[in-house]
Backbone as a chain_set.jsonl record, in Angstrom:
{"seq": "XXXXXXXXXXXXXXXXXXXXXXXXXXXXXXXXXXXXXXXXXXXXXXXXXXXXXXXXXXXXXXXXXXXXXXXXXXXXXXXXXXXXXXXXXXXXXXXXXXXXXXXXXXXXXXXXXXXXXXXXXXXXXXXXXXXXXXXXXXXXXXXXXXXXXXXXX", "coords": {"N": [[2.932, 11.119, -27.542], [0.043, 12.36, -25.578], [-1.918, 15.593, -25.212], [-3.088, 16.614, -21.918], [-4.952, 17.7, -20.631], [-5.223, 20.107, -17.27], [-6.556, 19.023, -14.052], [-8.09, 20.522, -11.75], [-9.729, 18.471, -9.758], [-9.528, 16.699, -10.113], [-6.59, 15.811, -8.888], [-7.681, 16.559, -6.125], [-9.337, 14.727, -5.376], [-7.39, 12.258, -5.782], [-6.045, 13.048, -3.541], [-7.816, 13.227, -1.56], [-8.12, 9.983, -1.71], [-5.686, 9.439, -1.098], [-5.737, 10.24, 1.835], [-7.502, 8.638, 2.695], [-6.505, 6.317, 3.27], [-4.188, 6.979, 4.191], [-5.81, 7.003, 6.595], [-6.84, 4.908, 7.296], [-4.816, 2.959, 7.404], [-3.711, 3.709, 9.988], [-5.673, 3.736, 12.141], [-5.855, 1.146, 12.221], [-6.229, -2.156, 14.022], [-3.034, -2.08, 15.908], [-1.86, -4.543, 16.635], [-2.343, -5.975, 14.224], [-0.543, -4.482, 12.135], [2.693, -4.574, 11.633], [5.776, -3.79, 12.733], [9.178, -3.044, 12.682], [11.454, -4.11, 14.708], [10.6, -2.968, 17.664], [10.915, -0.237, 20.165], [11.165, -2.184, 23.594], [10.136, -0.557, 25.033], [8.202, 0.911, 24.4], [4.725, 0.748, 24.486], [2.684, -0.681, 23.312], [-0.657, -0.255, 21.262], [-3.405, -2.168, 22.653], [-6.081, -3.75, 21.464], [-8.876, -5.254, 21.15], [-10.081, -8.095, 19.033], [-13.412, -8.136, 17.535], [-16.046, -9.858, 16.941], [-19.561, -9.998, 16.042], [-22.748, -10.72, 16.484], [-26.524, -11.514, 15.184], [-28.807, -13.516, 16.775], [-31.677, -13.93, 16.732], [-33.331, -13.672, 18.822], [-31.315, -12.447, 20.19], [-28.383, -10.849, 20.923], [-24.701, -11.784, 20.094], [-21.518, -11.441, 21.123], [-18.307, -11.631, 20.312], [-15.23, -11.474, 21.828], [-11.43, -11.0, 21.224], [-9.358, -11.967, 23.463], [-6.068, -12.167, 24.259], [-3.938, -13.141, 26.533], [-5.094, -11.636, 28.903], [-6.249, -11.862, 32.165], [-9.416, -13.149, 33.505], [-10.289, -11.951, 35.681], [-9.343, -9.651, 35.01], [-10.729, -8.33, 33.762], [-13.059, -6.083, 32.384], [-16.768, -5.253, 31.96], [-19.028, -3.373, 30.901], [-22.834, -2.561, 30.127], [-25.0, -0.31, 28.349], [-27.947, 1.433, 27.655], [-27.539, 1.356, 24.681], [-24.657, 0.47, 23.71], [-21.737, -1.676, 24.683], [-19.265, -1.903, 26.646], [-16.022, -2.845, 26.742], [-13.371, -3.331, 29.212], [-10.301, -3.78, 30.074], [-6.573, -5.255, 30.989], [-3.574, -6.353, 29.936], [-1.007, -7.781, 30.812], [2.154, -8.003, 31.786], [4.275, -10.718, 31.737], [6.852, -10.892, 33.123], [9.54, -8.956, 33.802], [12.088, -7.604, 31.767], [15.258, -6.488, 30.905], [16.244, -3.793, 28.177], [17.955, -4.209, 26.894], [18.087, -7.482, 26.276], [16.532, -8.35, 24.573], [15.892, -9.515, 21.64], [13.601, -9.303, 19.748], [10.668, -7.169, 20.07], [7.437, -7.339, 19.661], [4.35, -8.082, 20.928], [1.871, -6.539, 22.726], [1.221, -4.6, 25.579], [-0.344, -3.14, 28.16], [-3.305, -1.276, 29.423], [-6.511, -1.609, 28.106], [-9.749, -0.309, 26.563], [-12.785, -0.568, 24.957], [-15.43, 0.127, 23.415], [-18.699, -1.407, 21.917], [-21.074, -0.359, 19.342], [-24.277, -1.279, 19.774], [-26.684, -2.746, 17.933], [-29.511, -3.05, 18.433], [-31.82, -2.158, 20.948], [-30.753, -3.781, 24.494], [-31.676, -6.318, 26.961], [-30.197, -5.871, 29.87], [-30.385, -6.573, 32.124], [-30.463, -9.503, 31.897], [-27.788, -10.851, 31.059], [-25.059, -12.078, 29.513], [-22.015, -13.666, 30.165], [-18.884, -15.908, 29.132], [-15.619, -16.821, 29.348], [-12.908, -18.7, 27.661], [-10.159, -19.679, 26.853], [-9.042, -17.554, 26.463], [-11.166, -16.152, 24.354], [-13.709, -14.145, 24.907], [-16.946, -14.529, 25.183], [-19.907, -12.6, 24.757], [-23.576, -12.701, 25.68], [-25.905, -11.268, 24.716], [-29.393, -10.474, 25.381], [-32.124, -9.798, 23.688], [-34.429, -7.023, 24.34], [-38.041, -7.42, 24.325], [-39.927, -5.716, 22.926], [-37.991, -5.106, 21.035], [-37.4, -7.511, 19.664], [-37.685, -9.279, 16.898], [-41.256, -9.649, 15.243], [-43.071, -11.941, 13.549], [-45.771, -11.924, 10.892], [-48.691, -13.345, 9.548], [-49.516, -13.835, 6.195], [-52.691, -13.748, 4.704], [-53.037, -15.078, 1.425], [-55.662, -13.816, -0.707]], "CA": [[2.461, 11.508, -26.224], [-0.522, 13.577, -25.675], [-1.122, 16.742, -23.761], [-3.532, 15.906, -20.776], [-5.886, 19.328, -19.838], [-5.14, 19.967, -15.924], [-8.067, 19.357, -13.962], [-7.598, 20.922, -10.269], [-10.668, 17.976, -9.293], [-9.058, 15.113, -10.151], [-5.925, 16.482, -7.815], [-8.423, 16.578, -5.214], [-9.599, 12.868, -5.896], [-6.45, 12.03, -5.979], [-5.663, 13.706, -2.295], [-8.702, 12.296, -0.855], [-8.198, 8.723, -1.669], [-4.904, 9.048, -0.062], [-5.801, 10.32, 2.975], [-8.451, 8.104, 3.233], [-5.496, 5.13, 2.842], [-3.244, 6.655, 5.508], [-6.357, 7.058, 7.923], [-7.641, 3.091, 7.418], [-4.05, 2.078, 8.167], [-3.85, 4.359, 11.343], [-6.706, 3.229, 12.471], [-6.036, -0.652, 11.919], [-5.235, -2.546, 15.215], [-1.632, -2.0, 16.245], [-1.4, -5.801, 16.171], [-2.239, -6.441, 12.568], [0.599, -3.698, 11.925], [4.153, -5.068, 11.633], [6.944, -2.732, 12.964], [10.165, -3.646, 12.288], [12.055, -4.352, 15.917], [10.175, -1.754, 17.792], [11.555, -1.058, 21.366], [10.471, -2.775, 24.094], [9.976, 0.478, 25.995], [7.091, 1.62, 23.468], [3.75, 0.324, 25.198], [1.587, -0.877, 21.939], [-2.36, -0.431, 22.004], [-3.954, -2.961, 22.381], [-7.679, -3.104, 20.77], [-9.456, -6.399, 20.755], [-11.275, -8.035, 17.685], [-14.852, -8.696, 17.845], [-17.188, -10.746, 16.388], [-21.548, -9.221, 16.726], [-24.086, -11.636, 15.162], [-27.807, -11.429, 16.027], [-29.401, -15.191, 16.821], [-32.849, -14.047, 16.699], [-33.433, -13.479, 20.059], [-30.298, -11.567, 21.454], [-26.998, -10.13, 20.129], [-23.873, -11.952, 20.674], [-20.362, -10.346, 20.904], [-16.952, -12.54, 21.068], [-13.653, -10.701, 21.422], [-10.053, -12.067, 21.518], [-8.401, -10.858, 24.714], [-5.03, -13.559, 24.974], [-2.664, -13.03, 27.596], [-5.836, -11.225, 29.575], [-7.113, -12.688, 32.996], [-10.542, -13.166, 33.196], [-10.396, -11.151, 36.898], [-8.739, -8.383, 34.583], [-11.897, -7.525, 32.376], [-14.802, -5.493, 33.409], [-17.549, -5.313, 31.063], [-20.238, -2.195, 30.744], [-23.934, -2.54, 29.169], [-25.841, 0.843, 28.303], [-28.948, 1.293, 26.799], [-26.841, 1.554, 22.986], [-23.196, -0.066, 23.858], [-21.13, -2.076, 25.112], [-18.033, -2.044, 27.024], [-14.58, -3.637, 27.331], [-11.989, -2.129, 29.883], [-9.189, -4.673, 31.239], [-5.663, -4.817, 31.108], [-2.656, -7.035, 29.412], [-0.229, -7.348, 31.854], [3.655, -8.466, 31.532], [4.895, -11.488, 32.69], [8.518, -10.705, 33.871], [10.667, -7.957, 33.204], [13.306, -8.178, 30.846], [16.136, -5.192, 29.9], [15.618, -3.639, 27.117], [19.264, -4.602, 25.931], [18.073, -8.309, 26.416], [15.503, -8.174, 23.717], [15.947, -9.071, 20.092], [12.302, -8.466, 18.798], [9.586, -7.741, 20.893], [6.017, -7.247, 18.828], [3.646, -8.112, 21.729], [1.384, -5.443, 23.159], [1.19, -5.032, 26.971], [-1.463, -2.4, 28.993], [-4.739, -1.745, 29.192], [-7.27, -1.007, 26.402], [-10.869, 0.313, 26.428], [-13.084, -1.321, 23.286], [-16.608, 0.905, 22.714], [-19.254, -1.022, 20.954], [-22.338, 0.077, 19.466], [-25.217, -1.997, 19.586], [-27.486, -2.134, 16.509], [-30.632, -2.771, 19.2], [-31.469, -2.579, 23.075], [-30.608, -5.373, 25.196], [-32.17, -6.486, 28.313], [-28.833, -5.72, 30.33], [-29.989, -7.463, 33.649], [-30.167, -10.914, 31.71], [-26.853, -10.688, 29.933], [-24.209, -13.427, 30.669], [-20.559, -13.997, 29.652], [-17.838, -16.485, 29.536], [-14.061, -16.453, 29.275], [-12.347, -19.728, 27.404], [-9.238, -20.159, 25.64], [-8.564, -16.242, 25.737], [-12.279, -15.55, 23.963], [-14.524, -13.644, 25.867], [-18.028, -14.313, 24.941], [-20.823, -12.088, 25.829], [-24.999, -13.029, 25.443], [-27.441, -10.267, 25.198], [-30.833, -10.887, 25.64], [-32.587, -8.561, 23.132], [-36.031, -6.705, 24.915], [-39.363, -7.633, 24.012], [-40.007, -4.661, 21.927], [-36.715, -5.184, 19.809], [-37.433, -8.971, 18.648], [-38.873, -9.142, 15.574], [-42.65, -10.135, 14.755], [-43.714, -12.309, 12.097], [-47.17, -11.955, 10.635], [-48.812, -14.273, 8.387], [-50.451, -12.524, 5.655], [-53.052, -14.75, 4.09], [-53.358, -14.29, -0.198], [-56.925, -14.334, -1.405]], "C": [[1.398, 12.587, -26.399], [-0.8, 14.446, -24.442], [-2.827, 16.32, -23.381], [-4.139, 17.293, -20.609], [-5.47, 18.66, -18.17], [-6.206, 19.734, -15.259], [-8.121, 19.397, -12.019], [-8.621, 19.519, -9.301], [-9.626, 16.643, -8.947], [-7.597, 14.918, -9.111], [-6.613, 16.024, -6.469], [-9.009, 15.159, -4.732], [-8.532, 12.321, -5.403], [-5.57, 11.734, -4.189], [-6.258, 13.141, -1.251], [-8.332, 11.072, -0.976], [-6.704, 8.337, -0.807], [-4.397, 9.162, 1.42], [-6.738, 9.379, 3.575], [-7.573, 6.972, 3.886], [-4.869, 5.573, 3.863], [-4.305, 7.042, 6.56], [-6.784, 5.516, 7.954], [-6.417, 2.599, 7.478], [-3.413, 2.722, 9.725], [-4.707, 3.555, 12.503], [-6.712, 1.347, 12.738], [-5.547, -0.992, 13.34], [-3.731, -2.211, 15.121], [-1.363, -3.331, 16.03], [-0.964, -6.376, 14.817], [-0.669, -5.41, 12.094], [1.973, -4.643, 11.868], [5.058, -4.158, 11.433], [8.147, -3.205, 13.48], [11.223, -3.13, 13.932], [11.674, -2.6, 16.958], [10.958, -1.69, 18.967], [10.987, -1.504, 22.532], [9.603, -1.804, 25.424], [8.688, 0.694, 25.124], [6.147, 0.911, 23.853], [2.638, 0.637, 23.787], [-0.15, -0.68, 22.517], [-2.609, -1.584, 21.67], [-5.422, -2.582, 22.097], [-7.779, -4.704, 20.287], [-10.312, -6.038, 19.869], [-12.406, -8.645, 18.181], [-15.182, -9.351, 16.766], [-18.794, -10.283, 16.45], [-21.829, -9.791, 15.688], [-24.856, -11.544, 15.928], [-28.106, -12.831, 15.573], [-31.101, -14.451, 17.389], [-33.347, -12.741, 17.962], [-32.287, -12.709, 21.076], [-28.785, -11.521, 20.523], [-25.705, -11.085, 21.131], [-22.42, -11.634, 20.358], [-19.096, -11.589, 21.59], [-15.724, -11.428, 20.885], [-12.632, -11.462, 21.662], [-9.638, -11.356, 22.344], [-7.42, -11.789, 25.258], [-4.491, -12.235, 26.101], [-3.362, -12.494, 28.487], [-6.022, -12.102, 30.547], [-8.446, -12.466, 33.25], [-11.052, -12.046, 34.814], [-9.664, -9.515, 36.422], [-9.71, -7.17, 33.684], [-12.882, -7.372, 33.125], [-15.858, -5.104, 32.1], [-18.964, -4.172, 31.324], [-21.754, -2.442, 30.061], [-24.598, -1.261, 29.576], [-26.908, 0.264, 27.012], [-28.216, 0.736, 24.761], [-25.89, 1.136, 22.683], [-22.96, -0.239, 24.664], [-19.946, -1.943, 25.262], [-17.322, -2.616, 27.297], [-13.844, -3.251, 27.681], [-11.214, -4.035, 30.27], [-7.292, -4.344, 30.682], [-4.513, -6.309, 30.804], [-1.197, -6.432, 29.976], [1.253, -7.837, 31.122], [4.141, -9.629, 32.481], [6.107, -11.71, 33.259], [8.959, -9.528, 33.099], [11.809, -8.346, 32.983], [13.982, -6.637, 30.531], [16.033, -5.578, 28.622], [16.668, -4.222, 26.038], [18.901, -6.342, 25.431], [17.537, -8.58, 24.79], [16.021, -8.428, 22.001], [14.882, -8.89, 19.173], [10.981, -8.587, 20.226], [8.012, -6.887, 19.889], [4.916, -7.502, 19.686], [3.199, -6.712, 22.366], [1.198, -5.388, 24.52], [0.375, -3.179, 27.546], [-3.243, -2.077, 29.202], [-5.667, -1.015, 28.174], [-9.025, -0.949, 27.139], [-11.637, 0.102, 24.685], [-14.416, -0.877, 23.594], [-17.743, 0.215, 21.495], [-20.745, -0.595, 20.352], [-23.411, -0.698, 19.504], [-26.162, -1.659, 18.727], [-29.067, -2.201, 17.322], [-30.735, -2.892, 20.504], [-31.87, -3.278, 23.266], [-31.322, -5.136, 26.115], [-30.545, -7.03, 29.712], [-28.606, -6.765, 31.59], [-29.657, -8.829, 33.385], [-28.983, -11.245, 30.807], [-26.068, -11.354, 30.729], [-22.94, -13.46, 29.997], [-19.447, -14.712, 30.057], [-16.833, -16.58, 28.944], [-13.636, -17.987, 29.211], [-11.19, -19.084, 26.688], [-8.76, -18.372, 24.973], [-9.967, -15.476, 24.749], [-13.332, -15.498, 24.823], [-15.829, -13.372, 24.889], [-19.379, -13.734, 25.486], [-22.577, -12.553, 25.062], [-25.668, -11.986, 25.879], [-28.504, -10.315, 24.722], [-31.393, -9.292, 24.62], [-34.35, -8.127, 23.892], [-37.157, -6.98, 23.755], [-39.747, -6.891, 22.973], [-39.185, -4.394, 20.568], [-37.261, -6.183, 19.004], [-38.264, -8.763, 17.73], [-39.905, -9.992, 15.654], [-42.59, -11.146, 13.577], [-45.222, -12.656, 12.257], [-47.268, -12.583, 9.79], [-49.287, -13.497, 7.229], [-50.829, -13.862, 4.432], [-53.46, -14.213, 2.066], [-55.094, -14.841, -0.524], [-57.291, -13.925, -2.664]], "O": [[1.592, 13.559, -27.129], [-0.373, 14.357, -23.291], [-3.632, 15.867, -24.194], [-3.228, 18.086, -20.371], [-5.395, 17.483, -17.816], [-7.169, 20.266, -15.812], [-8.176, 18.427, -11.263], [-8.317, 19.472, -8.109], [-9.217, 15.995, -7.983], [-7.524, 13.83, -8.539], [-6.079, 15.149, -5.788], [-8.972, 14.776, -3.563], [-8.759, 11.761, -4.33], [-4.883, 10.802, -3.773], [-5.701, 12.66, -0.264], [-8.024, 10.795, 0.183], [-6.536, 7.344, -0.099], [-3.442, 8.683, 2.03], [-6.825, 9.269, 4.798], [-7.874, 6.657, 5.037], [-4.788, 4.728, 4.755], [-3.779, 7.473, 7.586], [-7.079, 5.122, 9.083], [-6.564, 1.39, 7.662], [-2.673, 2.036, 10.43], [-4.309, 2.936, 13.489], [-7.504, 0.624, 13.344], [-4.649, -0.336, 13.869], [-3.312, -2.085, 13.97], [-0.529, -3.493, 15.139], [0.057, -6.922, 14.397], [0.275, -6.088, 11.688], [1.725, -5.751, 12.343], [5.291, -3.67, 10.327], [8.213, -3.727, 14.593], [11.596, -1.974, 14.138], [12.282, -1.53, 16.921], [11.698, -2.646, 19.196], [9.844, -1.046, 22.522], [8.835, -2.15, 26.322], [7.861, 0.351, 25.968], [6.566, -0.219, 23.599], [2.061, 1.655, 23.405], [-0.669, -0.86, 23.618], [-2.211, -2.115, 20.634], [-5.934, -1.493, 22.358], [-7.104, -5.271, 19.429], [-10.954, -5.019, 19.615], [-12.433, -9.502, 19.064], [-14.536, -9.341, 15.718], [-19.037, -10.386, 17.653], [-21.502, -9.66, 14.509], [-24.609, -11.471, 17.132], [-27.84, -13.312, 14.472], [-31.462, -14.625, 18.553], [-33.578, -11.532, 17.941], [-32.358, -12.473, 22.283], [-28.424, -12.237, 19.59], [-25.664, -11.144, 22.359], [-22.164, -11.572, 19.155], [-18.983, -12.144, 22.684], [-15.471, -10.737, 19.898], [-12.768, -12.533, 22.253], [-9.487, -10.149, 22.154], [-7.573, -12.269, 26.381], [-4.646, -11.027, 26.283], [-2.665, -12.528, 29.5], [-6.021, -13.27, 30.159], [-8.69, -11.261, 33.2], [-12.15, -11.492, 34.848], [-9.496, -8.541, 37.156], [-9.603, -6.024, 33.246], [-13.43, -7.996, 34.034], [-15.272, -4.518, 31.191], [-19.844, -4.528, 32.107], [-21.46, -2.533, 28.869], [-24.807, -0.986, 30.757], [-26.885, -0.572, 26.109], [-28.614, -0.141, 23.994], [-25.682, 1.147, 21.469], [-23.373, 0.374, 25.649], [-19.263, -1.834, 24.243], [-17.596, -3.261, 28.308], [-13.154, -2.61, 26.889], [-11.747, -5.088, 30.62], [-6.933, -3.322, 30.096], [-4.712, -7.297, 31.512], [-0.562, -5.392, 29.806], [1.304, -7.996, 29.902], [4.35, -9.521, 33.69], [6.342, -12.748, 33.878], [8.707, -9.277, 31.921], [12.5, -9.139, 33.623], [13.321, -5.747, 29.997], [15.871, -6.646, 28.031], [16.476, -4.57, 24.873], [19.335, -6.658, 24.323], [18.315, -9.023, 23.944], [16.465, -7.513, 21.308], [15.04, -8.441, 18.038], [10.585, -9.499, 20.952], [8.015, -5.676, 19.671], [3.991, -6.969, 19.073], [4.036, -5.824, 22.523], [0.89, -6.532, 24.855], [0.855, -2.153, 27.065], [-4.151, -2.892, 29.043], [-5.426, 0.041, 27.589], [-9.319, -1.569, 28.161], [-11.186, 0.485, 23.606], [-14.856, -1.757, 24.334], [-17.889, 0.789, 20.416], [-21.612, -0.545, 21.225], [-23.334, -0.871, 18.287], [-26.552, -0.495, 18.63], [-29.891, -1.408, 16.866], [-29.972, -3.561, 21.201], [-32.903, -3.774, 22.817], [-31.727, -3.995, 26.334], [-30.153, -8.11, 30.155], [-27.637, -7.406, 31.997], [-28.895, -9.468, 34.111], [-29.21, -11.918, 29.802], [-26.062, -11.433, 31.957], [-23.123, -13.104, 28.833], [-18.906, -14.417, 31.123], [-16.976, -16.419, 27.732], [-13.802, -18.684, 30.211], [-11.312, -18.061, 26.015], [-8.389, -17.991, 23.863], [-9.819, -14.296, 24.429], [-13.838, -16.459, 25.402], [-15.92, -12.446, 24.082], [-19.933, -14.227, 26.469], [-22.611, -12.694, 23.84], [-25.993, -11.731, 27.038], [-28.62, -10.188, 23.503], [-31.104, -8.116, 24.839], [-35.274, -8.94, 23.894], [-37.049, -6.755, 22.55], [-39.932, -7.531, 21.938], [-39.473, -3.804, 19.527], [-37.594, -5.96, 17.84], [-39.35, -8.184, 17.747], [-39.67, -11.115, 16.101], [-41.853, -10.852, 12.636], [-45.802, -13.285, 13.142], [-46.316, -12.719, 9.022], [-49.448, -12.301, 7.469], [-50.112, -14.559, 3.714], [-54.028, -13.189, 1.684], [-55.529, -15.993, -0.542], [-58.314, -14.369, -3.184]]}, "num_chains": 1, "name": "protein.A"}
């Protein structure tokens, strides 16, 4: 066995990487999580997943919002982000004694995101299938990219 010099850094390294580890599973949806028979009194967050791809011409944003009604979601555009407010309701009440696992999330959530360029907000459109809420934003004139030719001589 050999002897190891202390090195107060590597400690520190050490400290960091595991705070980093219990803040990126903090942080992770509540869904993805798995908590072992939680109770049904405990009101989970919900936090829809997105999707943001640019098609040239305009940014489009899908989120998953099940058990949502489409009269439940209100949607924000600012110059820089987008907003998702609505609300995941409960479909009957059940005692809590009744219950042998409940893992479903139920109230309402608030989803913040940033936009990588500005939209043209008035022409922005969105529809609600199958629990995915797709939104279309029109990117401004000034955003879309150029292409120039550039001749070789």
């Amino acid at each position: 066995m050999s002897i190891v010099k202390w090195s107060p850094m590597k400690e520190l390294e050490e400290m960091r990487r595991d705070m980093e580890r219990l803040f990126d599973e903090f942080f992770e949806p509540t869904r993805r999580r798995r908590r072992w028979w939680p109770k049904p009194s405990e009101v989970g967050v919900v936090v829809p997943n997105i999707d943001m791809y640019d098609r040239k011409s305009e940014i489009v944003v899908k989120a998953e919002l099940p058990g949502v009604e489409k009269e439940d979601i209100d949607i924000t555009i600012t110059k820089d982000s987008l907003t998702i407010k609505g609300e995941v309701k409960k479909e009957e009440e059940i005692k809590e004694e009744n219950y042998y696992a409940c893992e479903r999330s139920y109230g309402s959530f608030t989803r913040t995101i940033a936009l990588p360029t500005e939209v043209d907000s008035e022409k922005a459109n969105a529809t609600f299938k199958n629990g995915v809420l797709a939104i279309v934003l029109p990117k401004k004139e000034e955003a879309k990219p150029k292409e120039i030719k550039v001749e070789v001589s």
